[in-house]
Structures are given as structure tokens and as C-alpha cells.
PDB file of C-alpha atoms in Angstrom:
ATOM      1  CA  MET A   1       0.000   0.000   0.000  1.00 47.00           C
ATOM      2  CA  SER A   2       1.470   3.344  -1.062  1.00 53.00           C
ATOM      3  CA  ALA A   3       2.053   6.066   1.491  1.00 61.00           C
ATOM      4  CA  PRO A   4      -0.426   8.979   1.434  1.00 71.00           C
ATOM      5  CA  SER A   5       0.683  12.040  -0.479  1.00 89.00           C
ATOM      6  CA  VAL A   6       1.793  15.145   1.383  1.00 95.00           C
ATOM      7  CA  GLU A   7      -0.310  18.240   0.747  1.00 97.00           C
ATOM      8  CA  ASN A   8       1.267  21.681   0.463  1.00 97.00           C
ATOM      9  CA  VAL A   9      -1.626  23.306   2.327  1.00 98.00           C
ATOM     10  CA  VAL A  10      -4.567  21.800   4.166  1.00 98.00           C
ATOM     11  CA  ILE A  11      -7.289  24.257   5.186  1.00 98.00           C
ATOM     12  CA  VAL A  12      -9.788  23.110   7.798  1.00 98.00           C
ATOM     13  CA  GLY A  13     -13.080  24.980   7.501  1.00 96.00           C
ATOM     14  CA  THR A  14     -15.123  26.625   4.762  1.00 94.00           C
ATOM     15  CA  GLY A  15     -16.264  29.919   6.252  1.00 93.00           C
ATOM     16  CA  CYS A  16     -14.971  33.301   5.113  1.00 95.00           C
ATOM     17  CA  ALA A  17     -11.537  32.659   6.632  1.00 97.00           C
ATOM     18  CA  GLY A  18     -11.069  29.209   5.145  1.00 97.00           C
ATOM     19  CA  LEU A  19     -12.332  30.050   1.665  1.00 97.00           C
ATOM     20  CA  THR A  20     -10.311  33.275   1.472  1.00 98.00           C
ATOM     21  CA  ALA A  21      -7.220  31.294   2.455  1.00 98.00           C
ATOM     22  CA  ALA A  22      -8.111  28.825  -0.300  1.00 98.00           C
ATOM     23  CA  ILE A  23      -8.400  31.597  -2.903  1.00 98.00           C
ATOM     24  CA  TYR A  24      -4.982  33.009  -2.006  1.00 98.00           C
ATOM     25  CA  THR A  25      -3.148  29.683  -1.762  1.00 98.00           C
ATOM     26  CA  GLY A  26      -4.866  28.506  -4.928  1.00 98.00           C
ATOM     27  CA  ARG A  27      -3.671  31.569  -6.836  1.00 98.00           C
ATOM     28  CA  ALA A  28      -0.177  30.803  -5.547  1.00 97.00           C
ATOM     29  CA  ASN A  29      -0.379  27.417  -7.322  1.00 97.00           C
ATOM     30  CA  LEU A  30      -0.251  25.498  -4.043  1.00 97.00           C
ATOM     31  CA  SER A  31      -3.276  23.289  -4.887  1.00 97.00           C
ATOM     32  CA  PRO A  32      -4.852  23.626  -1.417  1.00 98.00           C
ATOM     33  CA  LEU A  33      -7.014  20.883   0.046  1.00 98.00           C
ATOM     34  CA  VAL A  34     -10.008  22.175   2.008  1.00 97.00           C
ATOM     35  CA  LEU A  35     -11.684  19.920   4.549  1.00 97.00           C
ATOM     36  CA  GLU A  36     -15.385  20.599   4.964  1.00 92.00           C
ATOM     37  CA  GLY A  37     -17.128  19.892   8.229  1.00 81.00           C
ATOM     38  CA  PRO A  38     -20.834  19.497   9.025  1.00 74.00           C
ATOM     39  CA  LEU A  39     -21.759  23.073   8.000  1.00 71.00           C
ATOM     40  CA  PRO A  40     -20.127  23.896   4.639  1.00 73.00           C
ATOM     41  CA  GLY A  41     -19.899  27.653   4.271  1.00 72.00           C
ATOM     42  CA  GLY A  42     -20.045  28.320   7.992  1.00 75.00           C
ATOM     43  CA  GLN A  43     -22.460  30.508   9.937  1.00 71.00           C
ATOM     44  CA  LEU A  44     -23.115  32.914   7.058  1.00 75.00           C
ATOM     45  CA  THR A  45     -25.041  30.222   5.193  1.00 72.00           C
ATOM     46  CA  THR A  46     -27.758  30.586   7.849  1.00 62.00           C
ATOM     47  CA  THR A  47     -28.042  34.360   7.341  1.00 63.00           C
ATOM     48  CA  SER A  48     -30.664  35.550   4.878  1.00 61.00           C
ATOM     49  CA  GLU A  49     -28.983  38.841   3.968  1.00 75.00           C
ATOM     50  CA  VAL A  50     -25.556  40.347   4.606  1.00 81.00           C
ATOM     51  CA  GLU A  51     -25.531  44.143   4.332  1.00 81.00           C
ATOM     52  CA  ASN A  52     -22.077  44.971   5.694  1.00 85.00           C
ATOM     53  CA  PHE A  53     -19.745  42.955   3.451  1.00 90.00           C
ATOM     54  CA  PRO A  54     -17.808  45.400   1.228  1.00 94.00           C
ATOM     55  CA  GLY A  55     -18.712  45.459  -2.456  1.00 94.00           C
ATOM     56  CA  PHE A  56     -22.415  44.668  -2.160  1.00 92.00           C
ATOM     57  CA  PRO A  57     -24.288  47.991  -1.846  1.00 93.00           C
ATOM     58  CA  GLU A  58     -27.656  46.232  -2.040  1.00 91.00           C
ATOM     59  CA  GLY A  59     -26.607  43.465   0.338  1.00 88.00           C
ATOM     60  CA  VAL A  60     -26.019  39.827  -0.527  1.00 90.00           C
ATOM     61  CA  ASP A  61     -27.630  36.570   0.541  1.00 86.00           C
ATOM     62  CA  GLY A  62     -25.362  34.795   3.028  1.00 85.00           C
ATOM     63  CA  PHE A  63     -25.529  31.459   1.239  1.00 87.00           C
ATOM     64  CA  GLN A  64     -24.872  33.152  -2.105  1.00 91.00           C
ATOM     65  CA  LEU A  65     -21.825  34.974  -0.743  1.00 93.00           C
ATOM     66  CA  MET A  66     -20.293  31.737   0.508  1.00 93.00           C
ATOM     67  CA  ASP A  67     -21.148  29.940  -2.732  1.00 94.00           C
ATOM     68  CA  ASN A  68     -19.377  32.723  -4.650  1.00 95.00           C
ATOM     69  CA  LEU A  69     -16.268  32.338  -2.479  1.00 96.00           C
ATOM     70  CA  ARG A  70     -16.303  28.590  -2.990  1.00 96.00           C
ATOM     71  CA  LYS A  71     -16.570  28.949  -6.787  1.00 97.00           C
ATOM     72  CA  GLN A  72     -13.738  31.482  -6.742  1.00 98.00           C
ATOM     73  CA  ALA A  73     -11.542  29.121  -4.732  1.00 97.00           C
ATOM     74  CA  THR A  74     -12.386  26.227  -7.066  1.00 97.00           C
ATOM     75  CA  LYS A  75     -11.446  28.372 -10.078  1.00 98.00           C
ATOM     76  CA  PHE A  76      -7.905  28.611  -8.697  1.00 98.00           C
ATOM     77  CA  GLY A  77      -7.468  24.890  -8.166  1.00 97.00           C
ATOM     78  CA  THR A  78      -8.805  24.328  -4.656  1.00 98.00           C
ATOM     79  CA  ARG A  79      -9.953  20.799  -3.891  1.00 97.00           C
ATOM     80  CA  PHE A  80     -12.739  20.091  -1.404  1.00 96.00           C
ATOM     81  CA  GLU A  81     -13.308  16.966   0.632  1.00 95.00           C
ATOM     82  CA  GLN A  82     -15.824  16.094   3.337  1.00 93.00           C
ATOM     83  CA  ALA A  83     -13.830  15.199   6.440  1.00 93.00           C
ATOM     84  CA  LEU A  84     -14.272  15.870  10.131  1.00 93.00           C
ATOM     85  CA  VAL A  85     -10.917  16.223  11.868  1.00 95.00           C
ATOM     86  CA  THR A  86     -11.006  14.337  15.165  1.00 94.00           C
ATOM     87  CA  SER A  87      -7.378  14.777  16.260  1.00 95.00           C
ATOM     88  CA  VAL A  88      -3.991  15.994  15.057  1.00 97.00           C
ATOM     89  CA  ASP A  89      -0.316  15.221  15.506  1.00 96.00           C
ATOM     90  CA  PHE A  90       1.831  18.308  15.049  1.00 97.00           C
ATOM     91  CA  THR A  91       4.882  16.869  16.809  1.00 96.00           C
ATOM     92  CA  SER A  92       6.495  15.623  13.594  1.00 95.00           C
ATOM     93  CA  PHE A  93       6.762  16.718   9.984  1.00 95.00           C
ATOM     94  CA  PRO A  94       4.745  16.541   7.831  1.00 96.00           C
ATOM     95  CA  ARG A  95       1.843  17.496  10.086  1.00 97.00           C
ATOM     96  CA  LYS A  96      -0.842  14.868  10.574  1.00 97.00           C
ATOM     97  CA  LEU A  97      -4.588  15.441  10.655  1.00 97.00           C
ATOM     98  CA  ILE A  98      -6.701  12.440  11.604  1.00 96.00           C
ATOM     99  CA  ALA A  99     -10.265  12.222  10.282  1.00 94.00           C
ATOM    100  CA  GLY A 100     -11.792   8.952  11.412  1.00 88.00           C
ATOM    101  CA  ASP A 101      -9.676   6.133   9.979  1.00 90.00           C
ATOM    102  CA  ARG A 102      -7.919   8.472   7.557  1.00 92.00           C
ATOM    103  CA  THR A 103      -4.647  10.355   8.066  1.00 95.00           C
ATOM    104  CA  ILE A 104      -3.977  13.489   6.013  1.00 96.00           C
ATOM    105  CA  LEU A 105      -0.391  14.741   5.739  1.00 97.00           C
ATOM    106  CA  ALA A 106       0.394  18.434   5.230  1.00 97.00           C
ATOM    107  CA  LYS A 107       3.387  20.731   5.046  1.00 97.00           C
ATOM    108  CA  THR A 108       1.270  23.670   6.259  1.00 98.00           C
ATOM    109  CA  VAL A 109      -2.109  23.793   7.960  1.00 98.00           C
ATOM    110  CA  ILE A 110      -4.604  26.665   8.213  1.00 98.00           C
ATOM    111  CA  ILE A 111      -7.256  26.075  10.853  1.00 98.00           C
ATOM    112  CA  ALA A 112     -10.407  28.109  10.194  1.00 97.00           C
ATOM    113  CA  THR A 113     -13.037  26.083  12.006  1.00 95.00           C
ATOM    114  CA  GLY A 114     -15.014  29.062  13.315  1.00 93.00           C
ATOM    115  CA  ALA A 115     -17.159  29.232  16.423  1.00 90.00           C
ATOM    116  CA  SER A 116     -20.697  28.178  17.158  1.00 86.00           C
ATOM    117  CA  PRO A 117     -23.037  30.555  18.993  1.00 85.00           C
ATOM    118  CA  ARG A 118     -24.180  29.200  22.309  1.00 89.00           C
ATOM    119  CA  MET A 119     -27.958  28.854  22.134  1.00 94.00           C
ATOM    120  CA  THR A 120     -30.596  28.607  24.867  1.00 96.00           C
ATOM    121  CA  GLY A 121     -32.259  25.472  23.485  1.00 95.00           C
ATOM    122  CA  ILE A 122     -35.791  26.712  24.212  1.00 97.00           C
ATOM    123  CA  PRO A 123     -38.715  25.669  21.977  1.00 97.00           C
ATOM    124  CA  GLY A 124     -39.044  27.749  18.808  1.00 97.00           C
ATOM    125  CA  GLU A 125     -35.462  28.990  18.835  1.00 97.00           C
ATOM    126  CA  LYS A 126     -34.127  26.524  16.272  1.00 94.00           C
ATOM    127  CA  GLU A 127     -37.220  26.732  14.064  1.00 96.00           C
ATOM    128  CA  LEU A 128     -37.041  30.536  13.783  1.00 96.00           C
ATOM    129  CA  TYR A 129     -33.267  30.924  13.625  1.00 93.00           C
ATOM    130  CA  GLY A 130     -31.740  32.639  10.598  1.00 82.00           C
ATOM    131  CA  GLY A 131     -33.903  35.229   8.872  1.00 85.00           C
ATOM    132  CA  LYS A 132     -37.054  34.433  10.832  1.00 94.00           C
ATOM    133  CA  GLY A 133     -36.422  36.561  13.893  1.00 96.00           C
ATOM    134  CA  VAL A 134     -33.909  34.659  16.032  1.00 96.00           C
ATOM    135  CA  THR A 135     -30.280  35.652  15.536  1.00 94.00           C
ATOM    136  CA  THR A 136     -26.959  35.869  17.346  1.00 91.00           C
ATOM    137  CA  CYS A 137     -25.468  38.988  15.751  1.00 86.00           C
ATOM    138  CA  ALA A 138     -26.793  42.522  16.214  1.00 88.00           C
ATOM    139  CA  THR A 139     -24.082  43.943  13.964  1.00 81.00           C
ATOM    140  CA  CYS A 140     -25.208  41.608  11.181  1.00 81.00           C
ATOM    141  CA  ASP A 141     -28.987  41.824  11.564  1.00 89.00           C
ATOM    142  CA  GLY A 142     -29.856  44.835  13.717  1.00 92.00           C
ATOM    143  CA  ALA A 143     -30.765  47.081  10.796  1.00 92.00           C
ATOM    144  CA  PHE A 144     -33.587  44.707   9.833  1.00 94.00           C
ATOM    145  CA  TYR A 145     -35.468  45.675  12.999  1.00 97.00           C
ATOM    146  CA  ARG A 146     -35.918  49.399  12.503  1.00 97.00           C
ATOM    147  CA  LYS A 147     -38.727  50.807  14.649  1.00 97.00           C
ATOM    148  CA  MET A 148     -39.521  47.348  16.064  1.00 98.00           C
ATOM    149  CA  ASP A 149     -39.339  45.956  19.586  1.00 98.00           C
ATOM    150  CA  VAL A 150     -36.620  43.350  20.139  1.00 98.00           C
ATOM    151  CA  ALA A 151     -35.184  41.275  22.983  1.00 98.00           C
ATOM    152  CA  VAL A 152     -31.607  40.452  23.915  1.00 98.00           C
ATOM    153  CA  ILE A 153     -30.928  37.372  26.047  1.00 98.00           C
ATOM    154  CA  GLY A 154     -27.839  37.523  28.249  1.00 97.00           C
ATOM    155  CA  GLY A 155     -26.120  39.544  30.947  1.00 95.00           C
ATOM    156  CA  GLY A 156     -22.468  39.874  30.016  1.00 91.00           C
ATOM    157  CA  ASP A 157     -20.536  42.464  28.035  1.00 86.00           C
ATOM    158  CA  SER A 158     -21.660  40.930  24.743  1.00 84.00           C
ATOM    159  CA  ALA A 159     -25.313  41.199  25.690  1.00 93.00           C
ATOM    160  CA  ALA A 160     -24.901  44.806  26.843  1.00 93.00           C
ATOM    161  CA  GLU A 161     -23.064  45.687  23.629  1.00 88.00           C
ATOM    162  CA  GLU A 162     -25.729  44.004  21.505  1.00 92.00           C
ATOM    163  CA  ALA A 163     -28.508  45.848  23.341  1.00 95.00           C
ATOM    164  CA  LEU A 164     -26.780  49.219  22.999  1.00 95.00           C
ATOM    165  CA  PHE A 165     -26.112  48.654  19.306  1.00 93.00           C
ATOM    166  CA  LEU A 166     -29.758  47.730  18.713  1.00 96.00           C
ATOM    167  CA  THR A 167     -30.960  51.036  20.181  1.00 97.00           C
ATOM    168  CA  ARG A 168     -29.821  52.637  16.908  1.00 96.00           C
ATOM    169  CA  PHE A 169     -32.612  50.832  15.094  1.00 97.00           C
ATOM    170  CA  ALA A 170     -35.187  49.302  17.425  1.00 97.00           C
ATOM    171  CA  SER A 171     -37.979  51.188  19.155  1.00 98.00           C
ATOM    172  CA  LYS A 172     -37.413  49.254  22.370  1.00 98.00           C
ATOM    173  CA  VAL A 173     -34.879  46.675  23.545  1.00 98.00           C
ATOM    174  CA  TYR A 174     -35.757  44.217  26.307  1.00 98.00           C
ATOM    175  CA  LEU A 175     -32.623  42.916  28.020  1.00 98.00           C
ATOM    176  CA  VAL A 176     -33.492  39.560  29.608  1.00 98.00           C
ATOM    177  CA  HIS A 177     -31.203  38.330  32.391  1.00 98.00           C
ATOM    178  CA  ARG A 178     -31.607  35.580  34.959  1.00 96.00           C
ATOM    179  CA  ARG A 179     -30.166  37.699  37.778  1.00 96.00           C
ATOM    180  CA  ASP A 180     -30.996  41.128  39.229  1.00 95.00           C
ATOM    181  CA  ALA A 181     -27.818  42.761  37.930  1.00 95.00           C
ATOM    182  CA  LEU A 182     -25.752  42.407  34.769  1.00 96.00           C
ATOM    183  CA  ARG A 183     -22.497  40.433  34.773  1.00 92.00           C
ATOM    184  CA  ALA A 184     -21.075  42.961  32.318  1.00 89.00           C
ATOM    185  CA  SER A 185     -18.291  45.363  33.250  1.00 88.00           C
ATOM    186  CA  LYS A 186     -19.510  48.356  35.242  1.00 93.00           C
ATOM    187  CA  ILE A 187     -19.154  50.827  32.389  1.00 92.00           C
ATOM    188  CA  MET A 188     -21.095  48.600  29.974  1.00 91.00           C
ATOM    189  CA  ALA A 189     -23.728  47.753  32.576  1.00 95.00           C
ATOM    190  CA  ASP A 190     -24.237  51.422  33.432  1.00 96.00           C
ATOM    191  CA  ARG A 191     -24.619  52.360  29.780  1.00 95.00           C
ATOM    192  CA  ALA A 192     -27.167  49.621  29.156  1.00 96.00           C
ATOM    193  CA  THR A 193     -29.265  50.096  32.277  1.00 97.00           C
ATOM    194  CA  SER A 194     -29.418  53.886  31.878  1.00 97.00           C
ATOM    195  CA  HIS A 195     -30.354  53.920  28.195  1.00 98.00           C
ATOM    196  CA  PRO A 196     -33.938  55.122  27.676  1.00 98.00           C
ATOM    197  CA  LYS A 197     -34.635  52.530  24.971  1.00 98.00           C
ATOM    198  CA  ILE A 198     -33.452  49.543  27.027  1.00 98.00           C
ATOM    199  CA  GLN A 199     -35.769  47.874  29.516  1.00 98.00           C
ATOM    200  CA  CYS A 200     -34.093  45.304  31.736  1.00 98.00           C
ATOM    201  CA  VAL A 201     -36.166  42.207  32.469  1.00 98.00           C
ATOM    202  CA  TRP A 202     -34.543  41.052  35.703  1.00 98.00           C
ATOM    203  CA  ASP A 203     -34.611  37.617  37.337  1.00 98.00           C
ATOM    204  CA  SER A 204     -36.067  36.116  34.197  1.00 98.00           C
ATOM    205  CA  VAL A 205     -35.215  33.259  31.863  1.00 98.00           C
ATOM    206  CA  PRO A 206     -36.493  32.592  28.347  1.00 98.00           C
ATOM    207  CA  VAL A 207     -39.013  29.774  28.097  1.00 98.00           C
ATOM    208  CA  ALA A 208     -40.119  29.727  24.454  1.00 98.00           C
ATOM    209  CA  VAL A 209     -40.027  31.681  21.220  1.00 98.00           C
ATOM    210  CA  GLU A 210     -43.528  32.520  20.016  1.00 98.00           C
ATOM    211  CA  GLY A 211     -44.525  32.519  16.341  1.00 97.00           C
ATOM    212  CA  VAL A 212     -43.434  29.109  15.069  1.00 96.00           C
ATOM    213  CA  LYS A 213     -46.758  28.428  13.328  1.00 95.00           C
ATOM    214  CA  GLU A 214     -46.621  31.819  11.617  1.00 95.00           C
ATOM    215  CA  GLY A 215     -42.998  31.283  10.567  1.00 96.00           C
ATOM    216  CA  ALA A 216     -41.723  34.471  12.218  1.00 96.00           C
ATOM    217  CA  VAL A 217     -41.024  35.629  15.760  1.00 98.00           C
ATOM    218  CA  SER A 218     -44.029  37.243  17.426  1.00 97.00           C
ATOM    219  CA  GLY A 219     -42.824  37.228  21.019  1.00 98.00           C
ATOM    220  CA  LEU A 220     -40.518  35.832  23.680  1.00 98.00           C
ATOM    221  CA  ARG A 221     -42.067  33.965  26.590  1.00 98.00           C
ATOM    222  CA  VAL A 222     -40.100  34.480  29.816  1.00 98.00           C
ATOM    223  CA  LYS A 223     -40.413  33.126  33.342  1.00 98.00           C
ATOM    224  CA  HIS A 224     -39.572  35.011  36.524  1.00 98.00           C
ATOM    225  CA  VAL A 225     -37.191  32.777  38.464  1.00 97.00           C
ATOM    226  CA  LYS A 226     -38.479  33.869  41.888  1.00 96.00           C
ATOM    227  CA  THR A 227     -42.231  33.792  41.288  1.00 97.00           C
ATOM    228  CA  ASN A 228     -42.418  31.361  38.324  1.00 97.00           C
ATOM    229  CA  ALA A 229     -44.841  33.799  36.699  1.00 97.00           C
ATOM    230  CA  GLU A 230     -44.691  33.757  32.894  1.00 97.00           C
ATOM    231  CA  SER A 231     -45.254  36.603  30.456  1.00 97.00           C
ATOM    232  CA  VAL A 232     -44.699  37.273  26.758  1.00 98.00           C
ATOM    233  CA  LEU A 233     -42.545  40.138  25.512  1.00 98.00           C
ATOM    234  CA  PRO A 234     -44.094  41.409  22.252  1.00 98.00           C
ATOM    235  CA  VAL A 235     -40.960  41.415  20.095  1.00 98.00           C
ATOM    236  CA  LYS A 236     -40.203  40.771  16.432  1.00 97.00           C
ATOM    237  CA  GLY A 237     -36.520  39.989  16.921  1.00 97.00           C
ATOM    238  CA  ILE A 238     -34.633  37.930  19.504  1.00 98.00           C
ATOM    239  CA  PHE A 239     -30.859  38.272  19.858  1.00 97.00           C
ATOM    240  CA  VAL A 240     -29.167  35.459  21.772  1.00 96.00           C
ATOM    241  CA  ALA A 241     -26.004  36.806  23.404  1.00 94.00           C
ATOM    242  CA  ILE A 242     -24.849  34.153  25.841  1.00 93.00           C
ATOM    243  CA  GLY A 243     -21.461  33.565  24.257  1.00 85.00           C
ATOM    244  CA  HIS A 244     -19.833  31.460  21.565  1.00 84.00           C
ATOM    245  CA  VAL A 245     -18.178  28.070  21.609  1.00 89.00           C
ATOM    246  CA  PRO A 246     -15.030  28.024  19.427  1.00 93.00           C
ATOM    247  CA  ASN A 247     -14.673  24.878  17.339  1.00 93.00           C
ATOM    248  CA  THR A 248     -11.157  24.138  18.558  1.00 95.00           C
ATOM    249  CA  GLY A 249     -11.596  20.839  20.421  1.00 92.00           C
ATOM    250  CA  PRO A 250      -9.674  18.437  18.148  1.00 94.00           C
ATOM    251  CA  PHE A 251      -6.701  20.838  17.983  1.00 95.00           C
ATOM    252  CA  ALA A 252      -6.610  22.100  21.563  1.00 87.00           C
ATOM    253  CA  PRO A 253      -4.151  19.504  22.927  1.00 89.00           C
ATOM    254  CA  ALA A 254      -1.608  20.472  20.265  1.00 95.00           C
ATOM    255  CA  LEU A 255      -2.187  24.246  20.225  1.00 96.00           C
ATOM    256  CA  ASP A 256      -2.559  26.842  22.955  1.00 94.00           C
ATOM    257  CA  THR A 257      -6.060  28.083  23.790  1.00 94.00           C
ATOM    258  CA  ASP A 258      -7.307  30.738  26.192  1.00 93.00           C
ATOM    259  CA  GLU A 259      -9.811  30.297  29.011  1.00 89.00           C
ATOM    260  CA  GLY A 260     -12.680  30.560  26.524  1.00 89.00           C
ATOM    261  CA  GLY A 261     -11.268  27.851  24.289  1.00 92.00           C
ATOM    262  CA  TYR A 262     -10.131  30.216  21.509  1.00 94.00           C
ATOM    263  CA  PHE A 263      -6.770  29.647  19.878  1.00 96.00           C
ATOM    264  CA  LYS A 264      -3.935  31.731  21.318  1.00 93.00           C
ATOM    265  CA  PRO A 265      -1.551  32.666  18.503  1.00 93.00           C
ATOM    266  CA  ALA A 266       2.159  33.053  19.122  1.00 92.00           C
ATOM    267  CA  GLN A 267       3.194  36.340  20.712  1.00 88.00           C
ATOM    268  CA  GLY A 268       3.228  39.211  18.251  1.00 87.00           C
ATOM    269  CA  SER A 269       0.972  37.479  15.724  1.00 91.00           C
ATOM    270  CA  GLN A 270      -2.740  37.064  15.110  1.00 92.00           C
ATOM    271  CA  ILE A 271      -2.438  33.908  13.039  1.00 96.00           C
ATOM    272  CA  GLN A 272       0.865  32.100  13.671  1.00 96.00           C
ATOM    273  CA  THR A 273       0.688  29.295  16.248  1.00 97.00           C
ATOM    274  CA  LYS A 274       3.579  27.887  18.244  1.00 96.00           C
ATOM    275  CA  ILE A 275       3.923  25.170  15.580  1.00 96.00           C
ATOM    276  CA  PRO A 276       5.878  26.348  12.489  1.00 96.00           C
ATOM    277  CA  GLY A 277       3.681  26.276   9.392  1.00 97.00           C
ATOM    278  CA  VAL A 278       0.423  25.965  11.353  1.00 98.00           C
ATOM    279  CA  TYR A 279      -1.895  28.972  11.311  1.00 98.00           C
ATOM    280  CA  VAL A 280      -5.309  29.935  12.682  1.00 98.00           C
ATOM    281  CA  ALA A 281      -7.845  32.317  11.167  1.00 98.00           C
ATOM    282  CA  GLY A 282     -11.362  33.560  11.761  1.00 96.00           C
ATOM    283  CA  ASP A 283     -13.757  33.089  14.649  1.00 93.00           C
ATOM    284  CA  CYS A 284     -11.870  30.143  16.165  1.00 95.00           C
ATOM    285  CA  ALA A 285      -9.146  32.647  17.084  1.00 95.00           C
ATOM    286  CA  ASP A 286     -11.114  35.913  17.228  1.00 92.00           C
ATOM    287  CA  HIS A 287     -13.552  36.499  20.082  1.00 86.00           C
ATOM    288  CA  VAL A 288     -13.544  40.297  19.675  1.00 86.00           C
ATOM    289  CA  TYR A 289     -14.832  41.167  16.202  1.00 86.00           C
ATOM    290  CA  ARG A 290     -16.361  37.953  14.804  1.00 83.00           C
ATOM    291  CA  GLN A 291     -17.217  39.545  11.449  1.00 88.00           C
ATOM    292  CA  ALA A 292     -17.113  38.036   7.984  1.00 91.00           C
ATOM    293  CA  ILE A 293     -14.714  40.683   6.709  1.00 95.00           C
ATOM    294  CA  THR A 294     -12.246  40.303   9.597  1.00 96.00           C
ATOM    295  CA  ALA A 295     -12.336  36.525   9.184  1.00 96.00           C
ATOM    296  CA  ALA A 296     -11.593  36.952   5.477  1.00 97.00           C
ATOM    297  CA  GLY A 297      -8.678  39.238   6.329  1.00 97.00           C
ATOM    298  CA  MET A 298      -7.217  36.677   8.724  1.00 97.00           C
ATOM    299  CA  GLY A 299      -7.633  33.968   6.094  1.00 98.00           C
ATOM    300  CA  CYS A 300      -5.742  36.117   3.604  1.00 98.00           C
ATOM    301  CA  ALA A 301      -2.926  36.746   6.084  1.00 98.00           C
ATOM    302  CA  ALA A 302      -2.663  33.048   6.988  1.00 98.00           C
ATOM    303  CA  ALA A 303      -2.463  32.100   3.313  1.00 98.00           C
ATOM    304  CA  ILE A 304       0.312  34.588   2.609  1.00 98.00           C
ATOM    305  CA  GLU A 305       2.272  33.414   5.644  1.00 97.00           C
ATOM    306  CA  ALA A 306       1.853  29.772   4.620  1.00 98.00           C
ATOM    307  CA  GLU A 307       3.060  30.593   1.103  1.00 97.00           C
ATOM    308  CA  ARG A 308       6.119  32.405   2.478  1.00 97.00           C
ATOM    309  CA  TRP A 309       6.905  29.611   4.902  1.00 97.00           C
ATOM    310  CA  LEU A 310       6.755  27.017   2.146  1.00 97.00           C
ATOM    311  CA  ALA A 311       8.992  29.144  -0.092  1.00 96.00           C
ATOM    312  CA  GLU A 312      11.591  29.485   2.647  1.00 95.00           C
ATOM    313  CA  HIS A 313      11.577  25.893   3.883  1.00 90.00           C
ATOM    314  CA  HIS A 314      10.311  23.681   1.068  1.00 74.00           C
ATOM    315  CA  SER A 315      11.008  25.433  -2.207  1.00 62.00           C
TER     316      SER A 315
END
């Protein structure tokens, strides 16, 4: 049985970071191999319209944007394979990625596995997620709720930031939190609780998203944790802001991660890991911006660094 071939570049993930890296490494004639996981195209494929990606003044459908990136990457020689990486061995060269009973060998690796928003799991949330009223990104979708009432679920800095951002568009923002005070930093908490458009719904947890039969959010049912009394907030949009879970598990033993599970690049870099020739890009390494355009930028940078590393060490 012949030994498996060694790839110049293996890119794990097909969101904006991964596909941008594929475009750049493909144009460099490196014939990149992209490994697709369970959600080809990443989170943007669940977004009905993207208004803030440069070059699309009328907005662009999220699925269409990712399909365009994939076609562009394919045009430059990118190959795609369905494979879920379960573990890696970066202690020797070439680097090894294990996907089930298969081992993939690579000279350079770009990890762009993204992050998954942490959801509440309440009834109606999944059914109305993505263009139907339930979302996880105010920056992405806030403008769709002009002069409407919306709810934000959460109590940390992210929830406070989401609520404050939504006041630019929404008539009223309910901020639903299970405790009687926000966990957010004092400055963010003070801004949120003092804003005239934000109404804090204290000591309350979400119970269900209303509007499943109609196919669009019509309200958020909440329960008061001290009295068990339930009520419905009459909102058209629900923003879940209880954090993200970076998809870094299979790589975490080999690469450094922070307390939230996000990759920690080598000092002085956003993309270089402690392993030479191994890079990270996008939401798996970025818990600050989490935007399509910043992910694409990181994917571009990782691709250029991988190309340079290959030229210096394996030309």
C-alpha cells in the first residue's frame, strides 16, 4: 500500500476565513485541500442577507456569498473533501490530521473552524433561527429591525453591547437576564441600564419563542425565576447573546487556547501558532470582532504566511 501524499496546504473549515485562504493559496499554485465539516460555508449560510460585506451595496444573501467564495476558490485549483478532523499530531513533519480512519499529511495547515453561537435550546429557537427573527449577531442583523421591539438574552458584556447597538434601530430593547444585575463590566452595565430605549427584564429566563406556526417571531415567553410567573414580551426579533463556543476541540491539545477555548496565537501574531507552518484564522481565534470581513482578512494573512513559509523551507 502506497504512502499517502503530502499536501502543500490543508485548510480546515469553509467559512470566510477558510475560503479566502483557499483563494490566495490557490492563486499561488499550491493546490490547497479544504476539509469541509458538518456546515459547509459556515455561519453565514444561515443568514438571509448580509448588508455589511464590502462590495455589495444592495446586500447579498449569506448562502450566495459563501457559494461565490467557494466557486472562486475552485477556479484557482482548490480541492474540497468532506472530512471531520477528530485529532492531530503536530509533533512531527509533515503534520498529521486524523479524520476517522484516515490520516492526512500536510506541510502547512490553516485552521479556520469558526465558532458556534451558544444557544438557549428553548422551543421555537431553532425553528425561527436565521432570517425568521432569532439571531446571534446585532451587527449583522440589527438594521432589519428598525422601529420594532426586540429582545436580547444575556447579561455579560456581549449582551450589553448588543442591546446598545440595537438602540440605533429598534424602538425598544428588552434585556433579559436571569439575575438582578448584569455580569457585564460596570461601564457597559451602566450604559445599558441607563439607556432610555433599554428595559431590563430582571430575574427572568427565556421559556419559548412565540410565532413558530406563523414562521416568524411574534414574542418571547419568559419566566420570573423567583415567582415562576410567565409573560410574553411582544418582540419581532430575539438576539441570543450568551457567548460562543469556538470549534477548537480536536486541535486544543496540540495548540494553545485561552480560558474561553479560543486559539492563542504566538506572541506578536494574530495567526501564527507555536507550531511552524500551522496557522489559525477567523472566529476560532477571534472572540472580539467575529465579522465576515475580519475573518476573510485573517484567512488572507494566513495564506500569505503559509506561502512564504513554504517558499523558505520547502522550495
